[in-house]
Coordinates of C-alpha atoms in Angstrom, one line a residue:
Chain U
M22 CA 12.1 -13.5 26.5
L23 CA 11.0 -15.7 22.8
E24 CA 10.0 -19.4 23.1
I25 CA 10.4 -21.4 20.3
K26 CA 9.4 -24.3 20.7
N27 CA 9.5 -27.8 18.1
V28 CA 9.0 -25.5 15.1
S29 CA 9.4 -27.3 11.6
K30 CA 8.1 -25.5 8.3
T31 CA 8.2 -27.3 4.9
F32 CA 7.5 -24.9 1.8
N33 CA 6.0 -27.0 -1.6
S34 CA 5.4 -29.5 0.5
G35 CA 3.7 -33.2 -1.4
T36 CA 5.0 -31.4 -4.2
V37 CA 8.5 -31.4 -6.4
N38 CA 9.3 -28.4 -5.2
E39 CA 9.1 -29.8 -1.2
K40 CA 11.6 -28.0 1.1
K41 CA 12.3 -28.0 4.4
A42 CA 13.2 -24.7 5.6
L43 CA 12.9 -25.7 9.2
S44 CA 12.5 -28.6 11.0
D45 CA 13.0 -29.1 14.6
I46 CA 13.7 -25.3 15.5
N47 CA 13.6 -24.9 19.5
L48 CA 15.5 -21.9 20.9
T49 CA 15.0 -19.6 24.0
L50 CA 16.1 -15.5 24.4
N51 CA 16.6 -13.8 27.5
D52 CA 15.4 -10.1 28.0
G53 CA 18.3 -8.5 26.2
D54 CA 20.2 -10.8 24.3
F55 CA 21.8 -9.5 21.4
V56 CA 21.8 -12.7 18.6
T57 CA 23.6 -13.0 15.2
V58 CA 23.0 -15.5 13.5
I59 CA 25.1 -16.7 10.1
G60 CA 24.5 -20.0 8.5
G61 CA 25.2 -20.3 3.7
N62 CA 22.6 -19.8 1.8
G63 CA 18.9 -21.8 2.1
A64 CA 20.0 -22.3 6.0
G65 CA 16.4 -21.1 6.9
K66 CA 18.1 -17.5 8.9
S67 CA 15.5 -15.0 6.7
T68 CA 13.0 -17.8 7.8
V69 CA 13.2 -17.8 11.0
M70 CA 12.7 -14.5 11.6
N71 CA 9.8 -14.6 9.6
I72 CA 7.9 -17.4 11.2
I73 CA 8.5 -15.4 14.8
T74 CA 7.1 -12.2 12.7
G75 CA 4.5 -14.1 11.1
V76 CA 5.1 -13.8 7.7
Y77 CA 5.1 -17.4 7.4
S78 CA 2.7 -19.7 9.4
V79 CA 4.6 -22.8 11.6
D80 CA 4.1 -26.4 10.1
C81 CA 4.2 -27.4 13.9
G82 CA 6.0 -25.4 17.3
S83 CA 4.9 -22.5 19.1
I84 CA 6.4 -18.8 19.8
S85 CA 6.1 -17.5 22.3
I86 CA 6.9 -14.1 23.8
D87 CA 6.5 -13.1 27.3
G88 CA 4.6 -15.6 27.8
I89 CA 2.7 -14.1 24.9
D90 CA 1.5 -17.8 22.8
V91 CA 1.4 -15.7 18.9
T92 CA 1.7 -19.2 17.2
A93 CA -2.2 -18.4 15.5
M94 CA -1.9 -14.4 15.0
P95 CA -1.8 -12.4 11.9
E96 CA 1.0 -10.7 10.9
Y97 CA 0.2 -7.2 11.6
K98 CA -0.8 -7.7 14.7
R99 CA 2.4 -9.3 16.2
A100 CA 3.8 -6.3 14.8
K101 CA 3.0 -5.0 18.0
Y102 CA 6.2 -7.1 19.8
F103 CA 8.2 -6.7 16.9
G104 CA 10.1 -3.8 14.7
R105 CA 11.5 -5.0 11.9
V106 CA 14.2 -4.1 9.5
F107 CA 14.5 -6.0 6.1
Q108 CA 17.1 -6.4 3.8
D109 CA 15.5 -4.6 1.0
P110 CA 16.1 -0.7 2.0
M111 CA 12.7 -0.3 -0.1
T112 CA 10.5 -2.7 1.6
G113 CA 10.7 -0.8 5.5
T114 CA 9.8 2.4 4.3
A115 CA 6.6 4.0 2.6
A116 CA 7.8 5.7 -0.9
T117 CA 5.7 7.8 -2.1
M118 CA 4.1 9.0 1.5
E119 CA 6.3 11.8 3.1
I120 CA 9.0 11.0 6.6
V121 CA 7.1 12.8 9.3
E122 CA 4.0 10.9 7.7
N123 CA 5.8 7.4 7.8
L124 CA 7.3 7.8 11.6
A125 CA 3.7 8.5 12.6
I126 CA 2.7 5.1 11.5
A127 CA 5.6 3.4 12.8
K128 CA 4.2 5.3 16.0
K129 CA 1.0 3.6 16.2
R130 CA 2.6 0.6 15.4
G131 CA -0.1 -1.7 17.9
Q132 CA -2.2 1.4 18.6
R133 CA -6.1 2.3 17.7
R134 CA -5.6 3.9 14.7
T135 CA -7.8 7.0 14.9
L136 CA -9.7 9.6 12.8
K137 CA -7.4 11.4 14.7
Y138 CA -6.3 14.2 11.4
G139 CA -2.6 14.9 10.8
I140 CA 0.3 15.5 12.7
S141 CA 0.7 17.5 15.6
K142 CA 4.1 20.0 16.1
K143 CA 4.8 18.3 19.4
E144 CA 5.0 15.6 17.9
R145 CA 7.2 17.0 14.9
E146 CA 9.3 18.8 17.5
E147 CA 9.9 14.9 18.4
Y148 CA 10.7 13.3 15.5
R149 CA 12.8 16.5 14.4
E150 CA 15.6 15.3 17.6
L151 CA 15.6 11.8 16.8
L152 CA 15.7 12.3 12.8
K153 CA 18.5 14.9 14.1
K154 CA 20.6 12.0 16.5
L155 CA 21.2 10.2 13.1
D156 CA 23.4 12.9 11.6
L157 CA 21.8 12.0 8.1
G158 CA 20.6 16.0 8.0
L159 CA 16.9 14.1 7.4
E160 CA 16.2 16.2 10.5
D161 CA 15.2 19.4 7.2
R162 CA 13.5 17.1 5.5
L163 CA 10.6 15.7 7.5
T164 CA 8.3 17.0 4.4
S165 CA 10.3 15.1 2.0
K166 CA 8.7 12.0 0.4
V167 CA 10.9 8.6 1.3
G168 CA 11.7 7.3 -2.0
L169 CA 14.1 10.5 -2.5
L170 CA 16.3 8.9 -0.1
S171 CA 19.5 6.7 -0.5
G172 CA 19.3 3.5 0.5
G173 CA 21.6 3.7 3.8
Q174 CA 18.6 6.8 4.9
R175 CA 16.1 4.5 4.7
Q176 CA 17.8 1.2 6.5
A177 CA 18.4 4.5 9.2
L178 CA 14.5 5.8 8.8
T179 CA 13.6 2.1 8.8
L180 CA 15.5 1.1 12.0
L181 CA 14.7 4.6 13.1
M182 CA 11.1 3.4 13.0
A183 CA 11.0 -0.2 14.0
T184 CA 12.5 0.8 17.3
L185 CA 10.2 3.9 17.7
Q186 CA 7.4 2.3 20.2
K187 CA 10.0 0.4 21.6
P188 CA 9.7 -3.2 20.8
K189 CA 9.7 -6.3 22.9
M190 CA 11.8 -7.4 20.1
L191 CA 13.7 -6.2 17.4
L192 CA 14.4 -8.1 14.2
L193 CA 17.3 -7.3 11.2
D194 CA 17.2 -9.3 8.8
E195 CA 20.5 -9.1 6.4
H196 CA 20.0 -4.7 6.9
T197 CA 22.8 -3.0 5.6
A198 CA 23.9 -5.9 2.8
A199 CA 21.8 -3.8 0.4
L200 CA 23.8 -1.1 1.3
D201 CA 27.8 0.2 0.3
P202 CA 30.7 -0.6 3.4
K203 CA 31.1 2.4 4.0
T204 CA 27.0 3.2 4.7
A205 CA 26.7 -0.7 5.8
A206 CA 29.2 0.2 8.6
K207 CA 26.9 3.5 9.5
V208 CA 23.9 2.0 9.8
L209 CA 25.6 -1.3 11.7
S210 CA 26.8 0.5 14.7
L211 CA 23.8 3.4 14.9
S212 CA 21.6 -0.7 15.0
D213 CA 24.2 -0.9 17.7
S214 CA 23.6 2.5 19.9
L215 CA 19.8 2.1 19.1
I216 CA 19.8 -1.4 20.3
K217 CA 22.0 -0.4 23.9
E218 CA 20.5 2.8 24.6
N219 CA 16.9 1.1 25.1
N220 CA 18.6 -2.4 26.1
L221 CA 16.3 -4.3 22.9
M222 CA 16.3 -8.1 22.5
T223 CA 17.8 -7.6 18.8
M224 CA 18.0 -10.5 16.3
M225 CA 19.9 -10.1 13.5
V226 CA 21.1 -12.5 10.6
T227 CA 24.0 -11.9 8.7
H228 CA 25.9 -13.2 6.0
N229 CA 28.6 -11.1 7.2
M230 CA 31.5 -13.4 10.0
H231 CA 33.0 -10.2 11.6
D232 CA 30.5 -7.9 12.0
A233 CA 28.6 -11.9 13.2
I234 CA 31.9 -11.6 16.0
A235 CA 31.7 -8.7 16.9
Y236 CA 28.3 -7.6 17.3
G237 CA 25.7 -9.2 20.4
N238 CA 26.3 -11.4 23.4
R239 CA 24.9 -14.0 21.1
L240 CA 26.1 -16.2 18.3
I241 CA 23.7 -19.2 16.6
M242 CA 25.2 -20.7 13.0
M243 CA 22.1 -22.3 11.4
N244 CA 22.6 -24.9 8.8
E245 CA 20.2 -26.9 6.4
G246 CA 17.0 -25.5 8.4
R247 CA 19.0 -26.6 11.6
I248 CA 20.8 -24.2 14.3
I249 CA 23.5 -26.1 14.7
L250 CA 26.0 -23.8 16.9
D251 CA 24.8 -21.2 20.4
I252 CA 27.7 -19.6 21.6
S253 CA 27.2 -17.4 24.1
G254 CA 29.0 -15.6 27.0
E255 CA 33.3 -15.3 26.9
E256 CA 33.2 -18.0 24.8
K257 CA 31.5 -15.5 21.5
K258 CA 34.5 -12.8 22.5
N259 CA 37.2 -15.1 22.2
L260 CA 36.1 -16.0 18.5
T261 CA 37.8 -15.9 15.7
V262 CA 36.1 -15.9 11.6
E263 CA 39.1 -18.9 11.6
M264 CA 37.5 -21.0 14.6
L265 CA 34.4 -20.5 13.6
L266 CA 35.0 -21.7 10.8
H267 CA 35.8 -24.9 12.1
K268 CA 33.1 -25.4 13.7
F269 CA 31.0 -25.0 11.2
E270 CA 32.6 -28.4 9.6
E271 CA 32.8 -30.0 12.3
V272 CA 29.4 -29.9 13.9
S273 CA 28.1 -29.7 9.8
G274 CA 30.3 -32.3 8.1
S275 CA 31.1 -29.8 5.1
E276 CA 32.8 -27.3 4.3
F277 CA 30.6 -23.5 4.5
V278 CA 29.2 -22.9 1.5
S279 CA 28.2 -18.4 0.9
D280 CA 30.7 -16.9 -0.8
R281 CA 29.4 -14.1 -0.3
A282 CA 30.3 -15.1 3.9
L283 CA 34.0 -15.9 2.9
L284 CA 34.8 -13.2 1.4
S285 CA 33.1 -9.9 2.9
K286 CA 35.4 -8.4 5.2
Chain Q
M21 CA -18.4 26.9 -33.1
A22 CA -21.8 28.1 -31.7
I23 CA -23.4 24.7 -30.7
F24 CA -20.6 23.8 -29.2
F25 CA -19.9 26.8 -26.9
N26 CA -24.4 26.1 -26.2
A27 CA -24.0 22.6 -25.2
L28 CA -20.5 23.6 -23.2
P29 CA -22.5 23.7 -19.6
G30 CA -24.4 21.0 -20.2
A31 CA -20.9 18.8 -21.0
V32 CA -19.2 20.1 -17.8
A33 CA -22.3 19.4 -16.3
Q34 CA -21.8 15.9 -16.5
G35 CA -18.3 15.9 -17.2
L36 CA -18.7 16.5 -13.2
I37 CA -20.5 13.4 -12.3
W38 CA -17.9 11.3 -14.3
G39 CA -15.6 13.8 -12.2
I40 CA -16.6 12.3 -9.2
M41 CA -17.1 8.8 -10.2
A42 CA -13.6 8.9 -11.6
I43 CA -12.4 10.6 -7.5
G44 CA -14.1 7.0 -7.2
V45 CA -12.0 5.1 -9.4
Y46 CA -8.8 7.0 -8.3
I47 CA -9.0 5.7 -4.3
T48 CA -9.0 1.9 -5.2
F49 CA -6.4 2.2 -8.4
K50 CA -3.6 5.1 -6.9
V51 CA -4.1 5.4 -3.4
L52 CA -4.8 1.5 -3.1
D53 CA -2.7 0.4 -6.1
L54 CA -5.9 -1.7 -6.8
A55 CA -7.9 -1.7 -10.9
D56 CA -11.5 -2.5 -9.6
L57 CA -13.4 -3.4 -11.9
T58 CA -16.6 -3.2 -9.3
V59 CA -17.5 0.0 -10.2
D60 CA -18.9 -0.6 -13.9
G61 CA -21.3 -2.6 -11.7
S62 CA -22.2 -0.1 -9.1
L63 CA -22.2 2.7 -11.3
A64 CA -25.4 1.5 -12.3
T65 CA -26.7 0.0 -9.1
G66 CA -26.4 4.1 -7.7
G67 CA -29.0 4.7 -10.5
A68 CA -31.5 1.9 -9.7
V69 CA -31.3 2.1 -6.5
F70 CA -32.2 6.0 -6.5
V71 CA -34.6 6.1 -9.5
M72 CA -36.5 2.9 -7.6
L73 CA -36.5 4.8 -3.6
T74 CA -37.2 8.5 -5.8
T75 CA -40.3 7.0 -7.8
N76 CA -41.2 5.6 -4.8
N77 CA -41.7 8.7 -2.8
V78 CA -38.7 8.0 -1.1
N79 CA -37.2 12.0 0.0
I80 CA -34.1 12.8 -2.4
Y81 CA -31.8 13.2 -0.3
I82 CA -32.1 9.3 1.7
S83 CA -32.4 7.7 -2.0
L84 CA -29.0 9.6 -2.4
I85 CA -27.8 8.3 0.7
M86 CA -29.3 4.6 0.1
A87 CA -28.3 4.6 -3.7
F88 CA -24.5 5.3 -1.8
L89 CA -24.5 2.5 1.3
A90 CA -25.7 0.2 -2.3
G91 CA -22.5 1.2 -3.4
C92 CA -20.6 0.6 -0.4
V93 CA -22.2 -3.1 -0.1
A94 CA -21.0 -4.0 -3.6
G95 CA -17.4 -2.7 -3.2
F96 CA -17.6 -4.3 0.2
I97 CA -18.0 -7.8 -1.4
T98 CA -15.5 -7.6 -4.3
G99 CA -13.4 -6.5 -0.8
V100 CA -14.7 -10.2 1.1
F101 CA -14.0 -12.1 -2.4
H102 CA -10.3 -10.1 -2.6
T103 CA -9.0 -10.4 1.1
A104 CA -11.2 -13.5 2.3
F105 CA -11.5 -16.0 -1.1
G106 CA -7.9 -14.8 -2.1
I107 CA -9.5 -13.9 -5.4
P108 CA -6.8 -11.6 -7.3
A109 CA -8.8 -7.8 -7.3
I110 CA -9.0 -8.1 -10.5
L111 CA -11.2 -11.0 -10.8
A112 CA -13.0 -10.1 -7.6
G113 CA -14.7 -7.2 -8.9
I114 CA -15.9 -8.4 -12.3
L115 CA -17.6 -10.8 -10.0
T116 CA -19.1 -8.8 -8.5
Q117 CA -19.6 -6.3 -11.5
F118 CA -21.2 -9.3 -13.6
S119 CA -23.2 -10.6 -10.9
L120 CA -24.7 -7.0 -10.3
Y121 CA -26.4 -7.3 -13.7
S122 CA -28.3 -9.8 -11.8
L123 CA -29.2 -7.4 -8.4
N124 CA -30.0 -4.7 -10.8
L125 CA -32.4 -5.9 -13.1
R126 CA -34.0 -6.8 -9.7
I127 CA -34.0 -3.8 -7.9
M128 CA -34.8 -2.0 -11.8
G129 CA -38.5 -5.1 -11.1
N130 CA -37.2 -7.0 -14.1
N131 CA -36.9 -3.9 -16.3
S132 CA -33.6 -2.5 -18.1
N133 CA -34.3 1.2 -17.5
V134 CA -36.3 2.6 -15.6
A135 CA -37.2 6.7 -15.8
I136 CA -37.7 9.2 -13.6
N137 CA -39.4 12.3 -14.6
F138 CA -37.9 15.7 -13.4
R139 CA -40.9 17.7 -13.7
K140 CA -42.6 15.1 -11.3
Y141 CA -39.6 15.2 -8.5
N142 CA -37.3 18.0 -7.4
L143 CA -34.3 16.5 -8.8
L144 CA -30.5 17.6 -8.0
V145 CA -29.0 17.2 -11.0
T146 CA -31.1 17.0 -14.8
L147 CA -30.6 18.1 -17.9
S148 CA -33.2 21.1 -17.6
N149 CA -32.7 23.0 -15.4
I150 CA -28.1 23.3 -16.2
N151 CA -27.3 26.5 -14.2
K152 CA -28.6 24.5 -11.3
S153 CA -27.3 20.8 -12.3
L154 CA -24.0 22.3 -12.6
I155 CA -24.0 23.9 -8.6
V156 CA -25.5 21.1 -7.5
G157 CA -22.1 19.1 -9.5
A158 CA -19.8 22.0 -8.1
V159 CA -20.8 21.4 -4.3
L160 CA -20.8 17.8 -4.4
V161 CA -17.2 18.0 -5.7
V162 CA -16.0 20.0 -3.3
L163 CA -17.5 18.7 -0.4
I164 CA -16.3 15.1 -0.7
I165 CA -12.4 15.6 -2.2
A166 CA -13.0 18.2 1.4
L167 CA -13.7 15.0 3.0
L168 CA -10.9 13.1 1.5
Y169 CA -8.8 15.4 2.4
W170 CA -9.1 15.1 5.6
F171 CA -10.2 11.7 5.8
F172 CA -6.7 10.1 4.0
G173 CA -5.1 12.6 6.1
T174 CA -6.0 11.0 9.6
Q175 CA -4.3 8.5 11.2
F176 CA -6.2 5.5 9.9
G177 CA -6.6 6.9 6.1
S178 CA -2.5 7.5 6.0
A179 CA -3.0 3.5 7.2
I180 CA -5.0 3.0 4.0
R181 CA -2.0 5.0 2.3
A182 CA 0.3 2.8 3.7
T183 CA -1.4 -0.3 2.7
G184 CA -1.4 0.9 -1.0
C185 CA 1.6 2.2 -1.1
N186 CA 4.1 -0.6 1.0
E187 CA 1.9 -3.5 2.6
A188 CA 5.1 -5.1 4.3
M189 CA 5.7 -2.2 5.4
A190 CA 2.0 -1.7 7.2
R191 CA 1.8 -4.9 8.5
A192 CA 5.4 -4.4 10.0
N193 CA 3.9 -1.4 11.4
G194 CA 0.6 -3.1 12.6
I195 CA -1.4 -2.6 9.9
N196 CA -4.7 -4.4 8.7
T197 CA -4.3 -4.4 5.3
N198 CA -6.7 -6.5 4.5
R199 CA -9.3 -5.1 6.4
N200 CA -7.8 -1.6 4.6
K201 CA -8.5 -2.3 0.7
V202 CA -12.0 -4.1 1.7
F203 CA -12.8 -0.6 3.0
G204 CA -11.3 1.5 -0.1
L205 CA -13.4 0.0 -2.0
V206 CA -16.3 0.5 -0.2
L207 CA -15.8 4.1 0.1
S208 CA -14.8 3.7 -3.6
N209 CA -18.0 2.1 -4.9
G210 CA -19.9 4.0 -2.2
I211 CA -18.9 7.9 -4.4
V212 CA -18.8 6.3 -8.2
A213 CA -23.7 4.3 -7.0
L214 CA -23.5 7.8 -5.9
A215 CA -22.3 9.4 -9.3
G216 CA -24.3 6.4 -11.0
A217 CA -27.8 8.4 -8.7
L218 CA -26.3 11.6 -10.2
D219 CA -25.6 10.8 -13.9
A220 CA -29.2 8.7 -13.2
Q221 CA -31.4 12.2 -12.5
Y222 CA -29.6 14.3 -15.0
Q223 CA -30.2 11.8 -18.0
G224 CA -33.9 11.3 -16.7
S225 CA -33.6 7.4 -16.3
S226 CA -31.4 4.3 -14.7
D227 CA -30.3 1.7 -17.6
I228 CA -29.0 -1.6 -16.4
N229 CA -25.9 -0.5 -19.7
R230 CA -25.3 2.7 -17.7
G231 CA -21.6 1.5 -15.7
R232 CA -20.7 -0.3 -19.0
G233 CA -16.8 0.5 -19.7
A234 CA -17.0 3.3 -15.7
I235 CA -13.7 2.0 -14.8
V236 CA -12.2 3.2 -18.1
I237 CA -13.7 6.5 -18.4
G238 CA -13.2 6.9 -14.9
L239 CA -9.3 5.6 -15.3
A240 CA -9.5 8.2 -18.7
A241 CA -10.5 10.8 -16.0
V242 CA -7.4 10.0 -13.7
I243 CA -4.7 10.4 -16.4
I244 CA -5.9 13.3 -18.2
G245 CA -6.4 14.7 -15.5
E246 CA -2.5 13.7 -14.1
V247 CA -0.9 14.3 -17.2
I248 CA -2.1 18.1 -17.9
F249 CA -2.5 18.7 -14.1
G250 CA 0.4 16.9 -12.5
K251 CA 2.8 19.1 -12.3
I252 CA 1.6 21.4 -10.5
F253 CA -1.5 19.9 -8.9
K254 CA 1.3 17.8 -5.8
N255 CA -1.3 18.6 -3.0
F256 CA -3.4 15.2 -2.5
A257 CA -6.7 18.0 -2.3
L258 CA -5.5 19.6 -5.7
R259 CA -5.0 16.1 -7.4
L260 CA -8.4 15.1 -6.8
V261 CA -9.8 18.6 -8.6
G262 CA -7.1 17.2 -11.5
V263 CA -9.0 14.3 -11.6
T264 CA -12.8 15.8 -11.4
L265 CA -11.5 18.4 -14.3
G266 CA -9.9 15.1 -16.0
G267 CA -13.6 13.6 -16.1
V268 CA -14.9 17.3 -17.7
I269 CA -12.4 17.5 -20.2
Y270 CA -12.7 13.9 -21.3
Y271 CA -16.8 14.6 -21.8
I272 CA -15.9 17.7 -23.5
V273 CA -14.0 16.2 -25.7
Q274 CA -16.3 12.9 -26.8
T275 CA -18.8 16.4 -27.1
V276 CA -16.7 17.8 -29.6
V277 CA -15.5 14.6 -30.9
I278 CA -19.2 13.4 -31.6
Q279 CA -19.7 17.1 -33.3
I280 CA -17.3 16.7 -35.5
G281 CA -18.7 13.8 -36.8
L282 CA -16.8 10.7 -34.9
N283 CA -19.7 8.1 -34.9
P284 CA -20.8 7.9 -30.9
N285 CA -20.5 4.0 -32.3
D286 CA -16.7 3.7 -32.1
L287 CA -16.3 6.0 -28.4
K288 CA -15.3 2.8 -27.0
L289 CA -12.9 1.8 -28.8
F290 CA -11.2 4.8 -29.5
S291 CA -12.0 5.2 -25.1
A292 CA -9.9 2.6 -24.8
L293 CA -6.9 3.3 -27.0
F294 CA -6.5 6.2 -25.1
V295 CA -6.6 4.5 -21.4
A296 CA -4.3 2.2 -23.1
I297 CA -1.4 3.8 -24.5
F298 CA -1.7 6.4 -21.7
L299 CA -0.8 3.4 -19.3
G300 CA 1.6 2.4 -22.2
L301 CA 3.7 5.5 -21.7
P302 CA 5.2 5.2 -18.4
Y303 CA 6.7 2.3 -18.3
W304 CA 7.8 2.6 -22.2
K305 CA 9.6 5.1 -20.3
S306 CA 11.0 2.5 -17.9
Q307 CA 12.0 0.2 -20.2
L308 CA 13.5 3.3 -21.8
K309 CA 15.1 4.7 -18.0
P310 CA 17.9 2.2 -17.7
S311 CA 20.0 2.5 -20.8
A312 CA 20.7 5.4 -20.5
K313 CA 21.1 5.7 -16.5
K314 CA 23.9 3.1 -17.6
Q315 CA 25.0 5.1 -20.7
A316 CA 25.2 8.6 -18.2
K317 CA 27.2 6.1 -14.9
K318 CA 29.9 5.6 -18.0
N319 CA 30.2 8.8 -18.3
G320 CA 30.2 9.6 -15.2
E321 CA 33.1 7.1 -14.6
V322 CA 35.3 8.3 -17.8
G323 CA 35.3 11.9 -16.3
A324 CA 36.6 10.3 -12.6
N325 CA 38.8 8.7 -14.3
A326 CA 40.1 11.7 -16.4

């Protein structure tokens, strides 16, 4: 269970560039929840992810996962609990290292890294099997440098890395936004099957309203650093894009401002 | 020509010492992607510690280890400046290097130069016995490369490589990037100080100015190694061999151009220009590429339409 209590975050506080990114956020996710997050530009979607994973510290409030308070924990220590896939396919993998080396690093997330040399045959076989499931032909390229892979392949690999050591929570930050539509759909369905297979508590930021409605059991809409809508269960299943837009206008008193969200199918 | 061949073994021996230093530079510059200027100070520190201990009758191998550890401390200080003080790596290195000037003088008892007599001490490398120097130099190079190859293949070593390659990825996978950067700086400067200890033996003295420009020589060696051997040496150990050979080639070229009649005082100028140009090459290439790619894409699209 993830609990965010009374969290606020302001960037460049006290300067002309002051930006209130999150104001008094309260959010509880239950085990197995798959929540999609939508909102306009600068709504605070990515900031929520970054305060959960510790990229940014919070100004006030607390964050805990399974009862463990992680508010003051540095990013690398929190990584034990969180699997992450980023918007930029370059971010999630080490380009100059081999596919198998990247996987071996991910396998050790949250564990002590020792002076044990190399990657065992057994481990290699395990990775080969997992890569085979991606159906991208990566199982025959274990020792290829990740830099040689396409964006979609890198995102699929990052997904695998994020779930290799089962996290308490998976965070997907617009992880298909930089991919072409066909690849994006493939990576998305792969994400969905990995989430279901492992019954992972998941938060997925997306700018695509269709995806936000189609995936997950819960939907959150953000605006100006606040959670303005939180829909789950039957209500979520019956949602349409039009209803979502209407609700947004109702709650925020303004029009939904994200061309990307409106234009994407 | 005869003079050149007579001078060659000596140049190779000295080059191997630069090569060891270049391996240290490689760890920060290539593996960790940090420009660390500490080496300009830690090279002299290694020489100073070694000469002072040996001339005070400390066992030569223990002196060598102490020189290595002194370099490690210098790297640690830079690492702390960089990670705990948040100072950019390049400035953190400059600060340590600057302070090392004072410290090195103190280590050498406020002398700017302390001699060590090869007749009195059984030195590992010395101008008076170039054959022995070559063997010792080569053995040390092999040993260091073997150890580093093993280390960077371990779980901990891989985490350091990931830190240098992609910090966001490293942290997302639970890697303490700050600690790894400090460790890399410690290791790098330890190796550089070890090279400093060998250099002082070879030269017959430790000198306060010995490390000046060491980073440039180290980078030159790294670049020469990559330019000449980069296409054939892909494996990490072989890359390090290439870097070492880069150090040797650098020293041989230096010997040759001085014999041809170049004023030795101009050496630093040409070394700096050499490094600047070769650091510039990949950048110029990347500036050219986008337009070339665009052109190719255009052609491709035209082809597809037709």
